[in-house]
CSV table of C-alpha atoms and ligand atoms in Angstrom, one decimal:
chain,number,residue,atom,x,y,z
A,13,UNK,CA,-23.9,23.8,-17.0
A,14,UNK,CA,-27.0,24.3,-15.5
A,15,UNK,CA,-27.2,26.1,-12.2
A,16,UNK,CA,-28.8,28.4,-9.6
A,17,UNK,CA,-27.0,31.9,-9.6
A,18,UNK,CA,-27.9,35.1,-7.9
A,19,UNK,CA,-26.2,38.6,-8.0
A,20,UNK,CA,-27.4,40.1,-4.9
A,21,UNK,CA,-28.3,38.5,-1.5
A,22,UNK,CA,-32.3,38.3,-0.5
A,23,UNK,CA,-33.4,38.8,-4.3
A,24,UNK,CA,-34.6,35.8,-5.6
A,25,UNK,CA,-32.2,33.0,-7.6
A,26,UNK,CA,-32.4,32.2,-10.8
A,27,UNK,CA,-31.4,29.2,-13.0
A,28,UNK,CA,-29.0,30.0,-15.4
A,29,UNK,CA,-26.6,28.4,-18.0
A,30,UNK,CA,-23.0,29.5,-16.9
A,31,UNK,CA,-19.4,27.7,-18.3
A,32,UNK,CA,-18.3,24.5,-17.3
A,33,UNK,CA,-15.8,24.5,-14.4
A,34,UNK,CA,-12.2,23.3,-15.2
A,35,UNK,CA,-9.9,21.8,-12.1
A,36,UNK,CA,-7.6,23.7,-10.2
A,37,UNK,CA,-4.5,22.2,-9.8
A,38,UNK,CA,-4.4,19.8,-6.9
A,39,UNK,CA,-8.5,19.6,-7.6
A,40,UNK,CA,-11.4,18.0,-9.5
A,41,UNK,CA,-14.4,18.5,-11.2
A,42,UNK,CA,-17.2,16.8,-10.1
A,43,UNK,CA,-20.7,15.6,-11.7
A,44,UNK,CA,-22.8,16.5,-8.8
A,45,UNK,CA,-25.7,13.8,-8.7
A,46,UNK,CA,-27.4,15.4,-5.5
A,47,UNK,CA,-26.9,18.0,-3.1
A,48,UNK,CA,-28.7,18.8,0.2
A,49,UNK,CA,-30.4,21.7,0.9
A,50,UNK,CA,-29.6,23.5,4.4
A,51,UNK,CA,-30.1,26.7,6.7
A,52,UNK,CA,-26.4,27.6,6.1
A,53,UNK,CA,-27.1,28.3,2.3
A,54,UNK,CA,-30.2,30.1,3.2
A,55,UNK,CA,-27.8,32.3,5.8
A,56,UNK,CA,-25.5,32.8,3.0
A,57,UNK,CA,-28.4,34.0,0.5
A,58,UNK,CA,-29.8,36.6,2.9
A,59,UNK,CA,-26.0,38.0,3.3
A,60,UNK,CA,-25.0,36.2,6.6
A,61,UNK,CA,-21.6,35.1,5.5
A,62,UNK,CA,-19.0,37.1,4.7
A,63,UNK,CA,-17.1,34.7,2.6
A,64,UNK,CA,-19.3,34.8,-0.3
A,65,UNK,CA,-18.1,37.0,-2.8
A,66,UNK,CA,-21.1,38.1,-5.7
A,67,UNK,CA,-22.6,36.6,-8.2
A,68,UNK,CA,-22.3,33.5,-6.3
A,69,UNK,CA,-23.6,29.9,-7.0
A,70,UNK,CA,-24.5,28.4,-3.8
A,71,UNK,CA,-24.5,24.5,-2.2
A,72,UNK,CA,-22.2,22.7,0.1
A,73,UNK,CA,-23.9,19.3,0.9
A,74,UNK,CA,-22.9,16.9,-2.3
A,75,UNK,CA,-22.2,13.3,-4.0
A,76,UNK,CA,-21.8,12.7,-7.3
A,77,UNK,CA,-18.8,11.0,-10.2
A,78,UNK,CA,-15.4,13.0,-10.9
A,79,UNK,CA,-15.4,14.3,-14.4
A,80,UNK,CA,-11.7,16.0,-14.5
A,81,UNK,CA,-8.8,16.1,-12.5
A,82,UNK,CA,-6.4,18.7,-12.0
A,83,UNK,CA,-2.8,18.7,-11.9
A,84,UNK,CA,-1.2,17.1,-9.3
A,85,UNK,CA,-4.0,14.8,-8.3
A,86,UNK,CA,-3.1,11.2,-7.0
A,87,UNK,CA,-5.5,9.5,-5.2
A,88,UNK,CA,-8.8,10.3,-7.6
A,89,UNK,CA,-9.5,9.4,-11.4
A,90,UNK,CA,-12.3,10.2,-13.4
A,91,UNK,CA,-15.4,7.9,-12.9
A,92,UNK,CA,-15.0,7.5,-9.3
A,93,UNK,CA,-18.0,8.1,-6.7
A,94,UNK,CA,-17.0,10.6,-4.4
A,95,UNK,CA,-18.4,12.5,-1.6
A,96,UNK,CA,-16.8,15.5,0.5
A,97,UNK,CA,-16.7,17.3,3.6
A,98,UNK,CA,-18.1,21.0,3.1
A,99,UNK,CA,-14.9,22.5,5.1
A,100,UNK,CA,-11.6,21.4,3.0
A,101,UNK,CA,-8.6,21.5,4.5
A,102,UNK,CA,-5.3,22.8,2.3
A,103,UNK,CA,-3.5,19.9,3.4
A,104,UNK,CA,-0.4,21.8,4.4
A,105,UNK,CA,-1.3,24.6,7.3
A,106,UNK,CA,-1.1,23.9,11.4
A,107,UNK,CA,-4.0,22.5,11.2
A,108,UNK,CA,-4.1,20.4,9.0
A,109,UNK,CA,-1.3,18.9,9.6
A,110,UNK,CA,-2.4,17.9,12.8
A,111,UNK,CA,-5.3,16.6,11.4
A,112,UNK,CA,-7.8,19.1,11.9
A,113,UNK,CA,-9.2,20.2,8.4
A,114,UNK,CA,-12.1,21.0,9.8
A,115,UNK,CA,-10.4,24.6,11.0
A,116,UNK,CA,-8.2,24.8,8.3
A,117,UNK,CA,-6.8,28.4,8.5
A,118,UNK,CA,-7.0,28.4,3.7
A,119,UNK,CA,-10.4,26.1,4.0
A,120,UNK,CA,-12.0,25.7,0.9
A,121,UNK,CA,-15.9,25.8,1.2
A,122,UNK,CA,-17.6,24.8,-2.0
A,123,UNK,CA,-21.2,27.1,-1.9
A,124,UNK,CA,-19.6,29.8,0.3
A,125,UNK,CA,-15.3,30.6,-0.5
A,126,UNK,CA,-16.2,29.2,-3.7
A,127,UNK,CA,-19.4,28.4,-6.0
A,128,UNK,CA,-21.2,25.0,-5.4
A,129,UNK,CA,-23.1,22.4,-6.1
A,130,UNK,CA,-26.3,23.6,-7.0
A,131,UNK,CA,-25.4,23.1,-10.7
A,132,UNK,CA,-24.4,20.4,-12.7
A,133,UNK,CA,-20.9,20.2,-11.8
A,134,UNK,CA,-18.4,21.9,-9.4
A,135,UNK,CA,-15.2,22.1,-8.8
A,136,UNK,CA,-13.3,21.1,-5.5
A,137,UNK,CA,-9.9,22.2,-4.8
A,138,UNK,CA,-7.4,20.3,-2.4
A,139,UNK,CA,-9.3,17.2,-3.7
A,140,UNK,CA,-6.2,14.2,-2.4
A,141,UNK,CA,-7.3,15.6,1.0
A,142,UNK,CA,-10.5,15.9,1.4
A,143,UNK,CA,-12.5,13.2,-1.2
A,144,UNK,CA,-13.9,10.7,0.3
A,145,UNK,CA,-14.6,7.5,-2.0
A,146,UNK,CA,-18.2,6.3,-1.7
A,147,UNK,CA,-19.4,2.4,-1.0
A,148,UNK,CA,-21.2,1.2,-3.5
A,149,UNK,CA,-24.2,0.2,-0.8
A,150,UNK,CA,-24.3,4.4,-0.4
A,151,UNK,CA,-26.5,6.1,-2.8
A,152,UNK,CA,-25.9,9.9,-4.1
A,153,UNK,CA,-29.0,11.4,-2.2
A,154,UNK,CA,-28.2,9.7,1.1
A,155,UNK,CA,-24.2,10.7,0.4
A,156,UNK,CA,-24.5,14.2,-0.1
A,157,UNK,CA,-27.1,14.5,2.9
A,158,UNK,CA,-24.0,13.4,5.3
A,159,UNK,CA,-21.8,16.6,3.6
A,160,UNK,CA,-22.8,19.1,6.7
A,161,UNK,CA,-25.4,18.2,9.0
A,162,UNK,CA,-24.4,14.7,9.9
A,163,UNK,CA,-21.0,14.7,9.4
A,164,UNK,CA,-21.1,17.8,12.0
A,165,UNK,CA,-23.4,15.8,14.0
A,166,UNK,CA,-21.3,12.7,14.0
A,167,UNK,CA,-18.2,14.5,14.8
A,168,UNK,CA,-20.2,17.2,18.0
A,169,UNK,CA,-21.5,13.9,19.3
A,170,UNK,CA,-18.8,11.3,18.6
A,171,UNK,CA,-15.5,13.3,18.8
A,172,UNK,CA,-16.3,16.9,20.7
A,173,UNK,CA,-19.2,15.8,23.2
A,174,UNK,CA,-17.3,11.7,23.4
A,175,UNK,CA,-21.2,10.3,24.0
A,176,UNK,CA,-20.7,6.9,26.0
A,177,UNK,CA,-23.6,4.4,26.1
A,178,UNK,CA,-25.6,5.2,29.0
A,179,UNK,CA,-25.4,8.6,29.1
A,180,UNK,CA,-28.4,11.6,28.6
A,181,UNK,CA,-27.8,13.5,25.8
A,182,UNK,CA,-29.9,16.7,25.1
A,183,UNK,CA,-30.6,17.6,21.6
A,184,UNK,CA,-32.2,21.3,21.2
A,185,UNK,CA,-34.0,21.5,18.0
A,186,UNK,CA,-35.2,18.9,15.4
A,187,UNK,CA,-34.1,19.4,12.4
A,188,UNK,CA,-31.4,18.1,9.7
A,189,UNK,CA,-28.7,18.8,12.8
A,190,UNK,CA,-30.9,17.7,15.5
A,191,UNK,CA,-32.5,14.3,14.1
A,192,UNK,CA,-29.1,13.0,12.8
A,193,UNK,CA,-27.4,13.9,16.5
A,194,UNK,CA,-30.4,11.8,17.9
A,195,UNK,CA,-29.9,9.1,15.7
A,196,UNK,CA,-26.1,9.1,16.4
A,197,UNK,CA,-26.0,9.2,20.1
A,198,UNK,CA,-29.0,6.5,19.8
A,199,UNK,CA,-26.6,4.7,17.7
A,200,UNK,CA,-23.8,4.6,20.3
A,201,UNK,CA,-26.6,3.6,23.3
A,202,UNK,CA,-26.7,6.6,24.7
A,203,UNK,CA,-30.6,8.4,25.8
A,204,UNK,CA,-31.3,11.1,23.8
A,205,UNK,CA,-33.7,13.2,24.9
A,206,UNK,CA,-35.1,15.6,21.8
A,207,UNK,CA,-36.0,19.1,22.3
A,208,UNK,CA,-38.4,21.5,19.8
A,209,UNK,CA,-41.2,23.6,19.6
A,210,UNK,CA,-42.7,21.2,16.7
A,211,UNK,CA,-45.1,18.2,18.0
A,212,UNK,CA,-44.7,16.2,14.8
A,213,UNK,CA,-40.8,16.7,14.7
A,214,UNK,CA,-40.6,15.3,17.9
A,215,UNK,CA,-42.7,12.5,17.1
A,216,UNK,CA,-39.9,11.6,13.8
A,217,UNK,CA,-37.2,12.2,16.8
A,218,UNK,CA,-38.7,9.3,18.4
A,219,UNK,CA,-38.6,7.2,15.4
A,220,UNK,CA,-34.9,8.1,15.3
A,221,UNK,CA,-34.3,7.3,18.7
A,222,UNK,CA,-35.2,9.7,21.1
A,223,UNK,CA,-36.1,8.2,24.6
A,224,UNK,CA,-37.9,11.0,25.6
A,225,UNK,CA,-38.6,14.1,24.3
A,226,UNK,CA,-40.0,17.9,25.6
A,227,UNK,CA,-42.7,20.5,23.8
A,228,UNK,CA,-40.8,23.7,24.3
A,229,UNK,CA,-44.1,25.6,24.2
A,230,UNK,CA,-45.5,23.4,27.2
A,231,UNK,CA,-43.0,23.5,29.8
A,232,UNK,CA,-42.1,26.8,31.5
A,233,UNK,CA,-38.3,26.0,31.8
A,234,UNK,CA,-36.7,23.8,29.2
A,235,UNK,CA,-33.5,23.3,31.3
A,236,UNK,CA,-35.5,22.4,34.0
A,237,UNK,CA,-37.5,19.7,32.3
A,238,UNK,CA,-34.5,18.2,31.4
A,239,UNK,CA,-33.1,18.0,34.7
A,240,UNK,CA,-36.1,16.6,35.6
A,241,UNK,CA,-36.1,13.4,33.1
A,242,UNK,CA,-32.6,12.9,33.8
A,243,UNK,CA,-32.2,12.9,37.4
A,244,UNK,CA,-29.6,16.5,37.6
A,245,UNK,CA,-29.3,17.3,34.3
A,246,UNK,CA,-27.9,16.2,30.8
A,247,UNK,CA,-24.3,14.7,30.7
A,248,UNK,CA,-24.0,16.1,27.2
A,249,UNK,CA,-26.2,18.6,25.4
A,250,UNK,CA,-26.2,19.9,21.6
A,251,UNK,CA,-27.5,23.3,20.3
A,252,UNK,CA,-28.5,21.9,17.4
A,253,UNK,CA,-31.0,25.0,16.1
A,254,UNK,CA,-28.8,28.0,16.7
A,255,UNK,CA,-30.1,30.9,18.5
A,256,UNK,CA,-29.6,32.5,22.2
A,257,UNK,CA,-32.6,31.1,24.0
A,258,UNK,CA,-31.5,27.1,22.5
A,259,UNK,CA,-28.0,28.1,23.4
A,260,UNK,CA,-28.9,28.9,26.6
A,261,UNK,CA,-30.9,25.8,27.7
A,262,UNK,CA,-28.4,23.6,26.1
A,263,UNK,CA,-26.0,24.6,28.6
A,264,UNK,CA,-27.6,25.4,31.4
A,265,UNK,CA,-29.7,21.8,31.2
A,266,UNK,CA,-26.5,20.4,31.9
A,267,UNK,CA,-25.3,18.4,34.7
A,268,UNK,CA,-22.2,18.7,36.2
A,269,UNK,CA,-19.5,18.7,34.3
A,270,UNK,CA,-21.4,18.1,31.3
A,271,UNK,CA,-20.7,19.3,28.0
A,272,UNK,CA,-22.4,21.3,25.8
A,273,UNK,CA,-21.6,21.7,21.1
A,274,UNK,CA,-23.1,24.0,19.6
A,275,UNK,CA,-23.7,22.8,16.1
A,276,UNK,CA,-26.6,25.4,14.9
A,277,UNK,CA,-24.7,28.7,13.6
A,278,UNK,CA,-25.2,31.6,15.5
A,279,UNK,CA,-24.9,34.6,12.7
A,280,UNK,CA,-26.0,38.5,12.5
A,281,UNK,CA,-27.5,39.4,15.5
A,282,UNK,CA,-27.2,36.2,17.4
A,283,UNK,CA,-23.5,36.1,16.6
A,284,UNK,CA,-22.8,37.2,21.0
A,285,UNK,CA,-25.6,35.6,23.1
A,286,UNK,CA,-26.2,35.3,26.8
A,287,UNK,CA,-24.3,32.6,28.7
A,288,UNK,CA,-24.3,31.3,32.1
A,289,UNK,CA,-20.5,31.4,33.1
A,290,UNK,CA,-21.3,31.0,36.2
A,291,UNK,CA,-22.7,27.8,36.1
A,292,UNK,CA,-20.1,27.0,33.6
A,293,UNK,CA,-17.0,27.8,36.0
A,294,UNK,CA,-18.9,26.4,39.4
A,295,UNK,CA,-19.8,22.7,37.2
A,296,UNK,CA,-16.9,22.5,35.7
A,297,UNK,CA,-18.9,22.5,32.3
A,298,UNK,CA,-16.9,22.3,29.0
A,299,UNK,CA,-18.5,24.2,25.9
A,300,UNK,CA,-17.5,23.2,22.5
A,301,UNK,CA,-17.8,24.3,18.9
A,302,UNK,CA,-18.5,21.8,15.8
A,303,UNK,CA,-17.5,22.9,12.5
A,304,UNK,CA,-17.5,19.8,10.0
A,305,UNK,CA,-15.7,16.8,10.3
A,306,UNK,CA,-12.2,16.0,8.4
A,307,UNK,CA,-12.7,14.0,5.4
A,308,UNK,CA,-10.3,11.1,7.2
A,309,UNK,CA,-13.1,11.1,10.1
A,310,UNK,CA,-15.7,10.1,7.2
A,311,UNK,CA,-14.6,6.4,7.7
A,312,UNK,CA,-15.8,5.7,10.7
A,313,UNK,CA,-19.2,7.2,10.3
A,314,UNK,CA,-19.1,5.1,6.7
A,315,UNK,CA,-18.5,2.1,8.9
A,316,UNK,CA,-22.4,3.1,11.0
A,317,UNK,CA,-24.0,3.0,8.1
A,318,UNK,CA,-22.7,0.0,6.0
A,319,UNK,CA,-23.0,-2.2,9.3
A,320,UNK,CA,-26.9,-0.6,9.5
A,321,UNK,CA,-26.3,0.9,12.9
A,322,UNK,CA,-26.8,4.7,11.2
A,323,UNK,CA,-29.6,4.9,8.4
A,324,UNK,CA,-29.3,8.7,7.1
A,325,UNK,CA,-31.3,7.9,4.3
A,326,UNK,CA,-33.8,7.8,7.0
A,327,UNK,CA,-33.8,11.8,7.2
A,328,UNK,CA,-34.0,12.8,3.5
A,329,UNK,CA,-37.5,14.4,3.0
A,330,UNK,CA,-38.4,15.4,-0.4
A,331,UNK,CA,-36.4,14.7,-3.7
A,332,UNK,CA,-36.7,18.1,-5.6
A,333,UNK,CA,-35.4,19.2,-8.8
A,334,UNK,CA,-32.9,22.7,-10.0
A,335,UNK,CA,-35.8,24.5,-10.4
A,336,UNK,CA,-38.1,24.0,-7.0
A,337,UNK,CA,-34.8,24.4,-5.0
A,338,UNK,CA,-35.2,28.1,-5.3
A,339,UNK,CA,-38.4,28.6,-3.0
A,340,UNK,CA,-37.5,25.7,-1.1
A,341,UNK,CA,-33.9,27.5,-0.6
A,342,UNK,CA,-35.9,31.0,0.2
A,343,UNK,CA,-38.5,29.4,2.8
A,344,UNK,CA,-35.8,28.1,4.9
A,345,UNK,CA,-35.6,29.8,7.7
A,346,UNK,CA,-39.3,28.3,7.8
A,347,UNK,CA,-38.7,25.1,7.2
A,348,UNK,CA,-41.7,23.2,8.1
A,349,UNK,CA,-40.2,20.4,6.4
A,350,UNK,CA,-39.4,17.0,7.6
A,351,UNK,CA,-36.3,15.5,7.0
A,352,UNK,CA,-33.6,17.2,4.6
A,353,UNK,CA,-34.2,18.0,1.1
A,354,UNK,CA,-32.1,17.0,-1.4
A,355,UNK,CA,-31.8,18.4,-5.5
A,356,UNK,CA,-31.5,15.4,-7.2
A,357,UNK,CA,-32.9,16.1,-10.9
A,358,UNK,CA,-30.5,19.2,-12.3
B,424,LIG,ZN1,-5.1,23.8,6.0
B,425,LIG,ZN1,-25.2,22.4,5.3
C-alpha cells in the first residue's frame, strides 16, 4: 500500500510503498477512502506524543469499506462503510465496561498506539466495539472529518458541558474544534459566542452559528468581553485551541457555576498552565476534560446530521491528495486554513 511514513519526528515524510496490513484478531482492515488532517498528527510528528513508537505511519480521522476481518469479528463483514472513533476501547476494562471507551485504560489509537490512515488501508483492532456503520446519506470525506474534532466537540458540548437551549456558550479558538462546537451548541439553540485572533475565521463562525463573536487582538480582556455580551459571564465555555492564555479565558469568562472543556490538547510545555482556582472554588465552576466520544455515542450525533440539524460537510476545506498532505501536515501548527482538510485521493 501506498502511505506517508517517517523515521524520525520533525524530518519531513515521505510516501512510501510498505506491506498490506492483515487483521488482528477481534479487528479489521479497512480501505481508507478519506482521512482528515488535524493538529494532533502534527503534535505527534514534531515528537509530542509519547505513544508513537518509530517509523510510524500517522492519521486518526477516517471512513472508508472493510476489506478483511479478523478472527472473532461479529458485527462487521467485508464491504461495509464504516467509520470510527480515534480512541478505541478494548471492550473489556473498567471503563469500558461502563461505557466509557473514550478513557479506555488498553485504547487503541489508529495514527498514534498504532499506524494509521494516511495510507491506503489500516488496520483497526477491537473493531465489534468501536465500528460505527455509515448512512448511506454520509459521504467518506464528511465521515472521516467527524473521527476527532467533532465527535470530541459533540461529546465536550453535548455530554461534558450538557449545553441547554438558551444558554451562552464560549468557544475559544476557530478552528476544526472550535467551528464544529459552534455549530453544535447552535444546533441545540444555545448562543455561541466565537472567540479567535482570525477576522475571517470569525466571520465562517458566524456562518456556523455564532451569535456574536470577539477579535482577541481588539479587546484588552477576553474574559471580560465575554462577560460583557453575556450579562456575568458564559454558562459554558470550551478551550477549543489549546494553550495557557485560551485556557485561562475559557475559565475565567465563566459565570457562576459555569463549566468549562477543554478540548484543544495541551502538550510539551503547555502540558501545566495557570489556572484560577480561586474563582473556580468561590463559583462553584466545574472544569472538564474531552477525549473522543465512544463509538455507541456516534448515533446520536448520526441522528443531527441525517435530520440536517448538523452539516459537517460544512467545515471540510480543501480536498488534497497522499502527496500534498505532507506540507499541509508540516504547516499545521500554522494553519491558515479554513475548514478541515481531508486526503481523499491516496
Ligand atoms: Zn477498555
Ligand atoms: Zn484529530
Amino acid at each position: 500500500m501506498r502511505a506517508m511514513y517517517y523515521e524520525a519526528f520533525e524530518t519531513t515524510p515521505e510516501i512510501r510503498t510498505l506491506p498490506d496490513p492483515t487483521p488482528a484478531e477481534g479487528g479489521v482492515v479497512i480501505k481508507v477512502e478519506a482521512t482528515g488532517l488535524c493538529r494532533s498528527d502534527w503534535h505527534g510528528w514534531m515528537g509530542h506524543d509519547a505513544d508513537i513508537k518509530l517509523p510510524h505511519v500517522p492519521g486518526h480521522e477516517l471512513a472508508g469499506k472493510v476489506v478483511a476481518v479478523g478472527k472473532g469479528v461479529r458485527r462487521f463483514r467485508e464491504g461495509q462503510r464504516v467509520t470510527v472513533p480515534f480512541v478505541s476501547g478494548c471492550g473489556h476494562c473498567g471503563e469500558c465496561r461502563s461505557g466509557n471507551q473514550q478513557v479506555c485504560e488498553e485504547q487503541f489509537q489508529p495514527g498514534f498506539t498504532h499506524w494509521g490512515s494516511f495510507a491506503e488501508y489500516v488496520a483497526i483492532d477491537y473493531a465489534d466495539h468501536n465500528l460505527v456503520h455509515l448512512p448511506e446519506t454520509v459521504d467518506y470525506a464528511t465521515a472521516a472529518s467527524l473521527g476527532c474534532r467533532f465527535a470530541t466537540s459533540f461529546r465536550a458540548v453535548v455530554d461534558q458541558a450538557r449545553v441547554t437551549g438558551g444558554e451562552w456558550v464560549a468557544v475559544h479558538g476557530c478552528g476544526g474544534v472550535g467551528l464544529s462546537a459552534i455549530m453544535i451548541a447552535a444546533a441545540l439553540g444555545a448562543n455561541p459566542i466565537a472567540i479567535d485572533i482570525s477576522a475571517e475565521k470569525l466571520d465562517f463562525a458566524r456562518k456556523m452559528g455564532a451569535v456574536a463573536t470577539i477579535n482577541a487582538r481588539e479587546v484588552a480582556d477576553v474574559a471580560e468581553a465575554v462577560r460583557d455580551l453575556t450579562g456575568g459571564g458564559a454558562h459554558a465555555s470550551v478551550d477549543a485551541l489549546g494553550s495557557p492564555v485560551t485556557c485561562f479565558n475559557s475559565i475565567k469568562n465563566l459565570r457562576r457555576r459555569g463549566r468549562h472543556v477543554q478540548v484543544g490538547l495541551m502538550l510539551a510545555d503547555h502540558a501545566t498552565p495557570q489556572i484560577p482556582m480561586a474563582q473556580v472554588i468561590g463559583h462553584e465552576l466545574e472544569i472538564y476534560g474531552s477525549h473522543g466520544m465512544q463509538a455507541w455515542r456516534y448515533d446520536a450525533m448520526l441522528a443531527m446530521i441525517e435530520s440536517g440539524k448538523l452539516t459537517p460537510q460544512k467545515l471540510i476545506g480543501r480536498h488534497i491528495s497522499l502527496e500534498e498532505a505532507v506540507p499541509a501536515l508540516m504547516a499545521m501548527d500554522k494553519a491558515a486554513d479554513l475548514g478541515i482538510s481531508v486526503i481523499t485521493r491516496f
